[in-house]
Coordinates of C-alpha atoms in Angstrom, one line a residue:
Chain A
M1 CA 16.5 -10.0 -13.5
A2 CA 14.0 -12.6 -14.8
I3 CA 11.7 -11.4 -17.5
Q4 CA 8.1 -12.5 -17.1
T5 CA 7.1 -15.1 -19.6
R6 CA 4.0 -14.0 -21.6
T7 CA 0.9 -16.0 -21.0
E8 CA -1.9 -16.9 -23.3
E9 CA -3.9 -13.8 -23.7
S10 CA -7.1 -15.8 -23.7
F11 CA -6.3 -17.2 -20.2
T12 CA -8.0 -14.8 -17.8
P13 CA -6.7 -14.1 -14.3
A14 CA -9.7 -16.1 -13.0
M15 CA -8.7 -19.2 -15.0
R16 CA -5.1 -18.9 -14.0
T17 CA -6.0 -18.4 -10.3
E18 CA -8.2 -21.5 -10.3
A19 CA -5.4 -23.5 -11.9
L20 CA -2.9 -22.3 -9.4
E21 CA -5.2 -23.1 -6.4
D22 CA -5.8 -26.5 -8.0
I23 CA -2.1 -27.3 -8.1
L24 CA -1.3 -26.0 -4.6
T25 CA -4.3 -27.8 -3.1
E26 CA -3.4 -31.1 -4.9
R27 CA 0.1 -30.8 -3.5
G28 CA -1.2 -30.1 0.0
L29 CA 0.4 -26.7 0.1
V30 CA -2.8 -24.7 0.7
D31 CA -6.0 -25.7 2.5
P32 CA -9.1 -24.3 0.9
K33 CA -10.6 -23.9 4.4
V34 CA -7.7 -21.7 5.5
L35 CA -8.2 -19.6 2.3
A36 CA -11.9 -19.2 3.1
G37 CA -11.1 -18.2 6.7
L38 CA -8.7 -15.5 5.5
I39 CA -11.2 -14.2 3.0
K40 CA -14.1 -14.1 5.5
N41 CA -12.0 -12.1 8.0
F42 CA -11.3 -9.3 5.5
E43 CA -14.9 -9.4 4.2
E44 CA -16.5 -9.2 7.7
N45 CA -14.2 -8.1 10.5
V46 CA -11.6 -5.8 9.1
G47 CA -12.9 -2.7 7.4
P48 CA -13.5 1.1 7.7
M49 CA -16.0 0.6 10.5
N50 CA -12.9 0.1 12.7
G51 CA -11.3 3.4 11.7
A52 CA -14.7 5.1 12.1
R53 CA -14.9 4.0 15.7
V54 CA -11.4 5.4 16.3
V55 CA -12.4 8.8 14.8
A56 CA -15.7 9.0 16.7
R57 CA -13.9 8.2 20.0
A58 CA -11.4 11.0 19.2
W59 CA -14.2 13.4 18.5
V60 CA -15.9 12.8 21.9
D61 CA -12.9 12.1 24.1
P62 CA -10.2 14.8 24.1
E63 CA -7.8 12.7 26.1
F64 CA -8.1 9.8 23.5
R65 CA -7.7 12.4 20.7
A66 CA -4.4 13.5 22.3
R67 CA -3.2 9.9 22.6
L68 CA -4.2 9.2 19.0
L69 CA -2.3 12.2 17.7
A70 CA 0.7 11.3 19.8
D71 CA 0.8 7.5 19.1
A72 CA -2.0 6.2 16.9
T73 CA -0.6 2.6 17.0
A74 CA -1.1 2.5 20.7
A75 CA -4.4 4.4 20.6
S76 CA -5.9 2.1 17.9
A77 CA -4.7 -1.0 20.0
E78 CA -6.8 0.4 22.9
L79 CA -9.9 -0.3 20.8
G80 CA -8.4 -3.7 19.7
Y81 CA -7.2 -2.7 16.2
K82 CA -3.7 -3.9 15.4
G83 CA -2.0 -6.4 13.1
A84 CA -0.6 -6.7 9.6
Q85 CA -0.1 -3.3 7.9
G86 CA -0.7 -1.5 11.2
E87 CA 2.7 -1.8 12.8
C88 CA 3.2 1.9 12.9
I89 CA 0.1 4.1 12.5
V90 CA 0.2 7.9 12.4
A91 CA -3.0 10.0 12.7
L92 CA -3.2 13.3 10.7
E93 CA -5.7 15.8 12.0
N94 CA -7.6 17.9 9.4
T95 CA -8.4 21.5 10.5
D96 CA -9.8 24.6 9.0
R97 CA -6.3 25.5 7.8
V98 CA -4.7 22.1 6.9
H99 CA -6.0 19.2 4.8
H100 CA -4.2 15.9 4.7
V101 CA -4.6 13.2 1.9
V102 CA -2.8 9.8 1.8
V103 CA -1.5 7.8 -1.1
C104 CA 1.0 5.0 -1.9
T105 CA 2.6 5.9 -5.2
L106 CA 4.7 2.7 -5.3
C107 CA 2.0 0.1 -4.6
S108 CA -1.2 0.4 -2.4
C109 CA 0.0 0.5 1.2
Y110 CA -3.0 1.2 3.5
P111 CA -3.8 0.8 7.2
W112 CA -5.5 -2.6 7.1
P113 CA -6.5 -2.9 10.8
L114 CA -8.4 0.4 10.6
L115 CA -9.7 0.6 7.0
G116 CA -9.5 -3.0 5.7
L117 CA -8.3 -3.6 2.1
P118 CA -8.1 -0.5 -0.1
P119 CA -10.8 0.5 -2.5
G120 CA -10.4 0.5 -6.3
W121 CA -9.8 4.3 -6.6
Y122 CA -6.9 4.1 -4.1
K123 CA -5.2 1.4 -6.2
D124 CA -5.9 3.0 -9.5
P125 CA -2.8 4.3 -11.4
A126 CA -4.4 7.7 -12.1
Y127 CA -4.8 8.5 -8.4
R128 CA -1.4 7.3 -7.5
A129 CA 0.3 9.3 -10.3
R130 CA -1.7 12.5 -9.9
V131 CA -2.3 13.2 -6.3
V132 CA 1.4 13.9 -5.6
R133 CA 1.5 16.4 -8.5
E134 CA -1.9 18.1 -8.6
P135 CA -3.8 17.2 -5.4
R136 CA -6.2 20.1 -5.5
T137 CA -7.3 19.1 -9.0
V138 CA -7.6 15.5 -7.9
L139 CA -9.6 16.3 -4.8
A140 CA -11.9 18.5 -6.9
E141 CA -12.5 15.6 -9.2
F142 CA -13.6 13.6 -6.2
G143 CA -16.0 16.5 -5.3
L144 CA -13.9 18.1 -2.6
T145 CA -13.1 21.7 -3.3
L146 CA -10.7 23.3 -0.8
G147 CA -10.4 27.0 -0.2
A148 CA -7.2 28.8 -1.3
G149 CA -6.3 29.4 2.3
V150 CA -6.3 25.7 3.1
E151 CA -2.8 24.1 3.1
V152 CA -2.7 20.7 1.4
R153 CA -0.4 18.0 2.7
V154 CA 0.0 14.8 0.8
W155 CA 1.5 11.7 2.5
D156 CA 3.1 9.1 0.4
S157 CA 3.3 5.8 2.3
T158 CA 6.6 4.6 1.0
A159 CA 7.8 2.8 4.2
E160 CA 5.9 0.9 6.9
V161 CA 4.2 3.9 8.4
R162 CA 0.4 3.8 7.8
Y163 CA -1.6 7.0 7.9
L164 CA -5.2 7.7 9.2
V165 CA -6.7 11.0 8.5
L166 CA -8.7 12.3 11.4
P167 CA -11.5 14.3 9.6
Q168 CA -13.2 17.4 11.0
R169 CA -16.3 16.7 13.0
P170 CA -19.2 18.2 11.1
A171 CA -21.2 21.1 12.6
G172 CA -24.6 20.2 14.0
T173 CA -23.5 16.9 15.6
E174 CA -23.3 18.1 19.2
G175 CA -26.1 15.9 20.4
L176 CA -25.0 12.7 18.7
T177 CA -23.7 9.7 20.6
E178 CA -20.3 8.2 19.8
E179 CA -22.0 5.3 17.9
E180 CA -24.1 7.7 15.8
L181 CA -21.0 9.8 15.0
A182 CA -19.1 6.6 13.9
A183 CA -21.9 5.9 11.5
L184 CA -21.2 9.3 9.8
V185 CA -17.5 8.7 9.2
T186 CA -16.6 7.3 5.7
R187 CA -13.6 5.5 4.5
D188 CA -13.0 8.2 1.9
A189 CA -12.8 10.9 4.7
M190 CA -10.2 8.8 6.6
V191 CA -8.0 8.8 3.5
G192 CA -8.6 12.4 2.8
I193 CA -10.5 12.6 -0.4
A194 CA -13.8 13.6 1.2
S195 CA -15.0 15.5 4.3
V196 CA -17.6 14.1 6.7
A197 CA -21.1 15.3 5.9
A198 CA -23.5 16.5 8.6
P199 CA -26.4 14.0 9.2
R200 CA -29.5 14.5 7.1
R201 CA -32.5 15.8 9.0
Chain B
M1 CA 13.9 -0.6 -10.4
D2 CA 12.5 2.2 -12.5
G3 CA 9.3 0.1 -13.3
V4 CA 5.7 0.8 -14.1
H5 CA 4.8 0.6 -10.4
D6 CA 6.7 3.8 -9.7
L7 CA 3.8 6.0 -10.7
G8 CA 4.2 9.3 -8.7
G9 CA 3.9 12.3 -10.9
M10 CA 3.2 10.5 -14.2
Q11 CA 1.1 12.7 -16.5
N12 CA -1.6 12.0 -19.1
M13 CA -3.2 9.3 -16.8
G14 CA -6.8 10.4 -17.3
A15 CA -9.5 11.1 -14.7
V16 CA -9.3 9.4 -11.3
Q17 CA -11.6 6.4 -10.8
L18 CA -14.5 7.7 -8.6
P19 CA -15.4 5.7 -5.5
E20 CA -17.8 2.9 -6.3
P21 CA -20.9 3.0 -4.0
N22 CA -21.0 0.0 -1.7
E23 CA -17.9 -1.4 -3.2
P24 CA -17.5 -5.0 -2.2
V25 CA -14.1 -6.1 -0.7
F26 CA -13.6 -8.5 -3.7
H27 CA -15.4 -8.0 -7.0
E28 CA -15.1 -11.6 -8.1
P29 CA -14.4 -14.9 -6.4
W30 CA -11.0 -15.3 -8.0
E31 CA -9.9 -12.0 -6.5
A32 CA -10.6 -13.3 -3.0
R33 CA -8.8 -16.6 -3.8
I34 CA -5.6 -15.0 -5.1
F35 CA -5.6 -12.5 -2.2
A36 CA -5.6 -15.4 0.3
I37 CA -3.1 -17.5 -1.7
G38 CA -0.9 -14.4 -2.1
A39 CA -1.0 -13.8 1.7
L40 CA 0.2 -17.4 2.2
C41 CA 2.8 -17.0 -0.5
Q42 CA 4.8 -14.7 1.7
S43 CA 6.9 -16.6 4.2
R44 CA 4.8 -19.7 4.6
L45 CA 4.8 -21.1 1.1
T46 CA 7.9 -19.5 -0.4
G47 CA 10.1 -18.2 2.4
A48 CA 9.8 -14.8 0.9
N49 CA 9.4 -11.6 2.9
L50 CA 7.1 -8.6 2.5
D51 CA 9.7 -6.7 0.5
A52 CA 10.3 -9.7 -1.9
F53 CA 6.5 -9.8 -2.2
R54 CA 6.4 -6.1 -3.2
F55 CA 9.3 -6.6 -5.6
A56 CA 7.5 -9.4 -7.3
I57 CA 4.4 -7.2 -7.7
D58 CA 6.6 -4.5 -9.2
R59 CA 7.7 -6.9 -11.9
T60 CA 4.2 -7.4 -13.3
P61 CA 4.5 -6.9 -17.1
P62 CA 3.7 -3.1 -17.6
D63 CA 0.8 -3.6 -20.0
E64 CA -0.9 -6.0 -17.5
Y65 CA -0.1 -3.7 -14.6
L66 CA -2.0 -0.8 -16.2
A67 CA -4.8 -2.7 -18.0
L68 CA -5.8 -5.7 -15.9
P69 CA -7.6 -5.8 -12.6
Y70 CA -5.6 -5.0 -9.5
Y71 CA -5.5 -8.6 -8.3
N72 CA -3.9 -9.8 -11.5
R73 CA -0.7 -8.3 -9.9
W74 CA -1.2 -10.6 -6.9
L75 CA -1.5 -13.5 -9.3
R76 CA 1.8 -12.5 -11.1
M77 CA 3.4 -12.0 -7.7
A78 CA 2.4 -15.5 -6.5
E79 CA 3.6 -17.0 -9.8
T80 CA 6.9 -15.2 -9.6
L81 CA 7.6 -16.1 -5.9
L82 CA 6.5 -19.7 -6.4
T83 CA 8.7 -20.3 -9.4
E84 CA 11.7 -18.4 -8.1
T85 CA 11.6 -20.5 -4.9
G86 CA 11.2 -23.8 -6.7
V87 CA 7.7 -24.5 -5.5
L88 CA 6.3 -24.3 -9.0
A89 CA 7.8 -25.1 -12.4
P90 CA 7.7 -22.3 -15.1
G91 CA 4.7 -22.7 -17.2
A92 CA 2.9 -24.9 -14.6
I93 CA -0.1 -22.6 -14.3
D94 CA -0.8 -22.4 -18.1
A95 CA -0.4 -26.1 -18.5
R96 CA -3.0 -26.7 -15.7
V97 CA -5.3 -24.2 -17.4
R98 CA -5.1 -26.2 -20.6
R99 CA -5.7 -29.5 -18.8
R100 CA -8.8 -28.0 -17.1
L101 CA -10.0 -26.9 -20.6
G102 CA -9.7 -30.6 -21.7
E103 CA -6.4 -30.3 -23.6
R104 CA -4.0 -33.3 -23.3
V105 CA -0.8 -31.4 -22.4
A106 CA 2.0 -32.6 -20.2
E107 CA 2.5 -30.7 -17.0
P108 CA 6.0 -29.9 -15.8
P109 CA 7.1 -31.8 -12.7
A110 CA 7.5 -30.0 -9.5
P111 CA 11.1 -28.6 -9.4
E112 CA 13.7 -28.8 -6.6
P113 CA 12.7 -26.5 -3.8
N114 CA 14.9 -23.4 -3.8
K115 CA 13.7 -21.5 -0.8
P116 CA 16.0 -18.7 0.5
D117 CA 18.2 -19.6 3.4
Y118 CA 17.2 -16.4 5.2
K119 CA 15.5 -15.7 8.5
A120 CA 13.9 -12.5 9.8
T121 CA 15.4 -11.4 13.1
G122 CA 12.0 -10.4 14.4
P123 CA 8.3 -10.1 13.6
G124 CA 7.2 -7.4 11.1
S125 CA 9.4 -4.7 9.8
L126 CA 10.2 -2.5 12.8
R127 CA 13.6 -3.0 14.5
Q128 CA 15.7 -1.4 17.2
V129 CA 18.8 0.5 15.9
D130 CA 21.5 1.4 18.4
D131 CA 23.0 4.3 16.5
P132 CA 21.1 7.6 17.0
P133 CA 19.3 9.0 14.0
R134 CA 21.6 11.0 11.7
F135 CA 18.9 13.6 11.0
A136 CA 16.5 15.6 13.2
A137 CA 13.1 17.0 12.7
G138 CA 13.4 20.4 10.9
Q139 CA 16.7 19.6 9.3
R140 CA 17.2 20.1 5.5
V141 CA 18.2 16.9 3.6
R142 CA 18.7 15.9 0.0
T143 CA 17.8 12.6 -1.5
V144 CA 20.6 10.6 -3.2
D145 CA 20.7 9.7 -6.9
L146 CA 19.8 6.0 -6.3
Q147 CA 20.0 3.9 -9.5
T148 CA 19.2 0.2 -9.2
S149 CA 17.6 -2.6 -11.1
G150 CA 16.7 -4.2 -7.7
H151 CA 14.0 -3.2 -5.2
T152 CA 13.9 0.3 -3.7
R153 CA 11.3 2.5 -2.0
L154 CA 12.9 5.7 -3.1
P155 CA 10.4 6.9 -5.8
R156 CA 11.8 8.5 -8.9
Y157 CA 9.9 11.7 -8.4
V158 CA 11.8 12.6 -5.2
R159 CA 15.3 11.6 -6.3
R160 CA 17.9 14.4 -6.1
R161 CA 15.5 16.7 -4.3
E162 CA 15.8 18.8 -1.2
G163 CA 13.3 18.7 1.6
V164 CA 12.9 19.1 5.4
V165 CA 12.6 16.3 7.9
D166 CA 9.0 16.5 9.2
R167 CA 9.4 13.8 11.8
V168 CA 11.6 10.8 12.7
Q169 CA 9.8 7.5 12.4
P170 CA 10.7 4.2 14.0
A171 CA 13.6 2.2 12.5
M172 CA 12.7 -0.4 9.9
V173 CA 14.1 -3.2 7.8
L174 CA 15.7 -1.7 4.6
P175 CA 13.6 -3.0 1.6
D176 CA 16.5 -2.6 -0.9
T177 CA 18.5 -5.4 0.7
N178 CA 15.7 -7.4 2.5
A179 CA 13.8 -7.9 -0.8
H180 CA 16.8 -9.8 -2.2
F181 CA 17.5 -11.8 1.0
I182 CA 20.9 -10.0 1.5
A183 CA 20.3 -8.4 4.9
E184 CA 17.7 -6.7 7.0
N185 CA 20.0 -3.7 7.4
P186 CA 17.5 -1.8 9.6
Q187 CA 17.7 2.0 9.4
H188 CA 16.0 5.0 10.8
V189 CA 13.1 6.3 8.7
Y190 CA 12.2 9.9 8.2
S191 CA 9.1 11.6 6.9
V192 CA 10.6 14.2 4.6
R193 CA 8.5 17.1 3.5
F194 CA 9.0 18.4 -0.1
D195 CA 7.6 21.7 -1.5
S196 CA 5.6 21.1 -4.6
T197 CA 7.8 23.7 -6.4
E198 CA 10.9 21.7 -5.6
L199 CA 9.3 18.7 -7.2
W200 CA 7.4 20.1 -10.1
G201 CA 8.7 23.6 -10.8
P202 CA 7.5 27.1 -10.2
E203 CA 4.1 26.7 -11.9
A204 CA 3.0 23.8 -9.7
E205 CA 0.0 23.8 -7.4
R206 CA 1.0 25.0 -3.9
F207 CA 1.2 22.0 -1.5
T208 CA 3.7 19.8 0.3
T209 CA 4.3 16.1 0.0
C210 CA 5.7 14.0 2.9
V211 CA 7.6 10.8 1.8
D212 CA 8.9 8.2 4.2
L213 CA 12.5 7.7 3.4
Y214 CA 15.2 5.3 4.8
E215 CA 18.4 6.9 6.2
S216 CA 20.6 5.7 3.3
Y217 CA 18.4 7.5 0.8
L218 CA 19.3 10.9 2.4
E219 CA 22.3 13.1 2.8
A220 CA 22.7 16.3 4.8
V221 CA 22.5 19.6 2.9

């Protein structure tokens, strides 16, 4: 196997990326406009607001919830969410007795169509190393303390299955519309390191 | 490959990084640019596939993997795939950095293209497999002692361990052979549930971990 050649330590990733783009553009291999389009899509259209709509729909529509738990790939596609890193999506429902939390110990696999690109904490080596060994301690560090009676299930995304945690609907949200509910759902709750907080009054 | 990327269960890693309020998708312009270049590096620019892409990320030098920003791994991946497939000469990026800094260095000429002669049999990673799954939900299985310097998605921390099939997932292309352009070799995939005590001993916190494992990683108990 090829050993990576060392690079000049003073050359930052930013300098090297600019140099690489320079070479590839000069040779006609990439088009800066295509790059800009890809970037814009992930900055504006693909993100946790998509997953939040799926969760809110599941909270208000029991039939959708059943379809989501049976086949989350198809249920997400009903709302228009599909594509790369979403070929096979599985929804995991949190309850009073079971709490799910998702990781990718080998890289940073994540359900892009529903949650966008992963946040820093999800890609960080400490999270990836520790959540499969001491999840209760890790969740407490994030501020989520689970009762001793709650069973913790960790899901390591080592193949092409991508997981979405369906968080518990907070109490006191009976009168909210689907849209108002979606606004409460956070990215961190859909990965399983947080719960969804009731709205402030 | 038992590389730095295979992090599950490593100790002495310090506190987790707490979520950053209103975290932007990309922190700096170069992160966005290398994300987009990296996305094009797969298939279109290099003929490489998703598994070759992951194996290139896995080969990031370990000190850089742990210390530099996440997207540095994408830069390393792009450089690895582009040089291995003959799009870019070794050293071409550093030479271009020097020229941009005003140094008068020669840049290596573009090499002979060396793209893999390999075609995916379908879109994505899911495939149909005619043989029925060897294992069923609820069945006890044991992971094999897989040792390789190539790509694999069997993490170290679940090798030679017993668990229970939680559910059978769709069949998928086997990363171990696909990453090296040998064959897609699609297999059934199983979410296998391991008790924390099986993985980490009797003093471990009580929980279970489900890991998605390809059929050839498993044997019946």
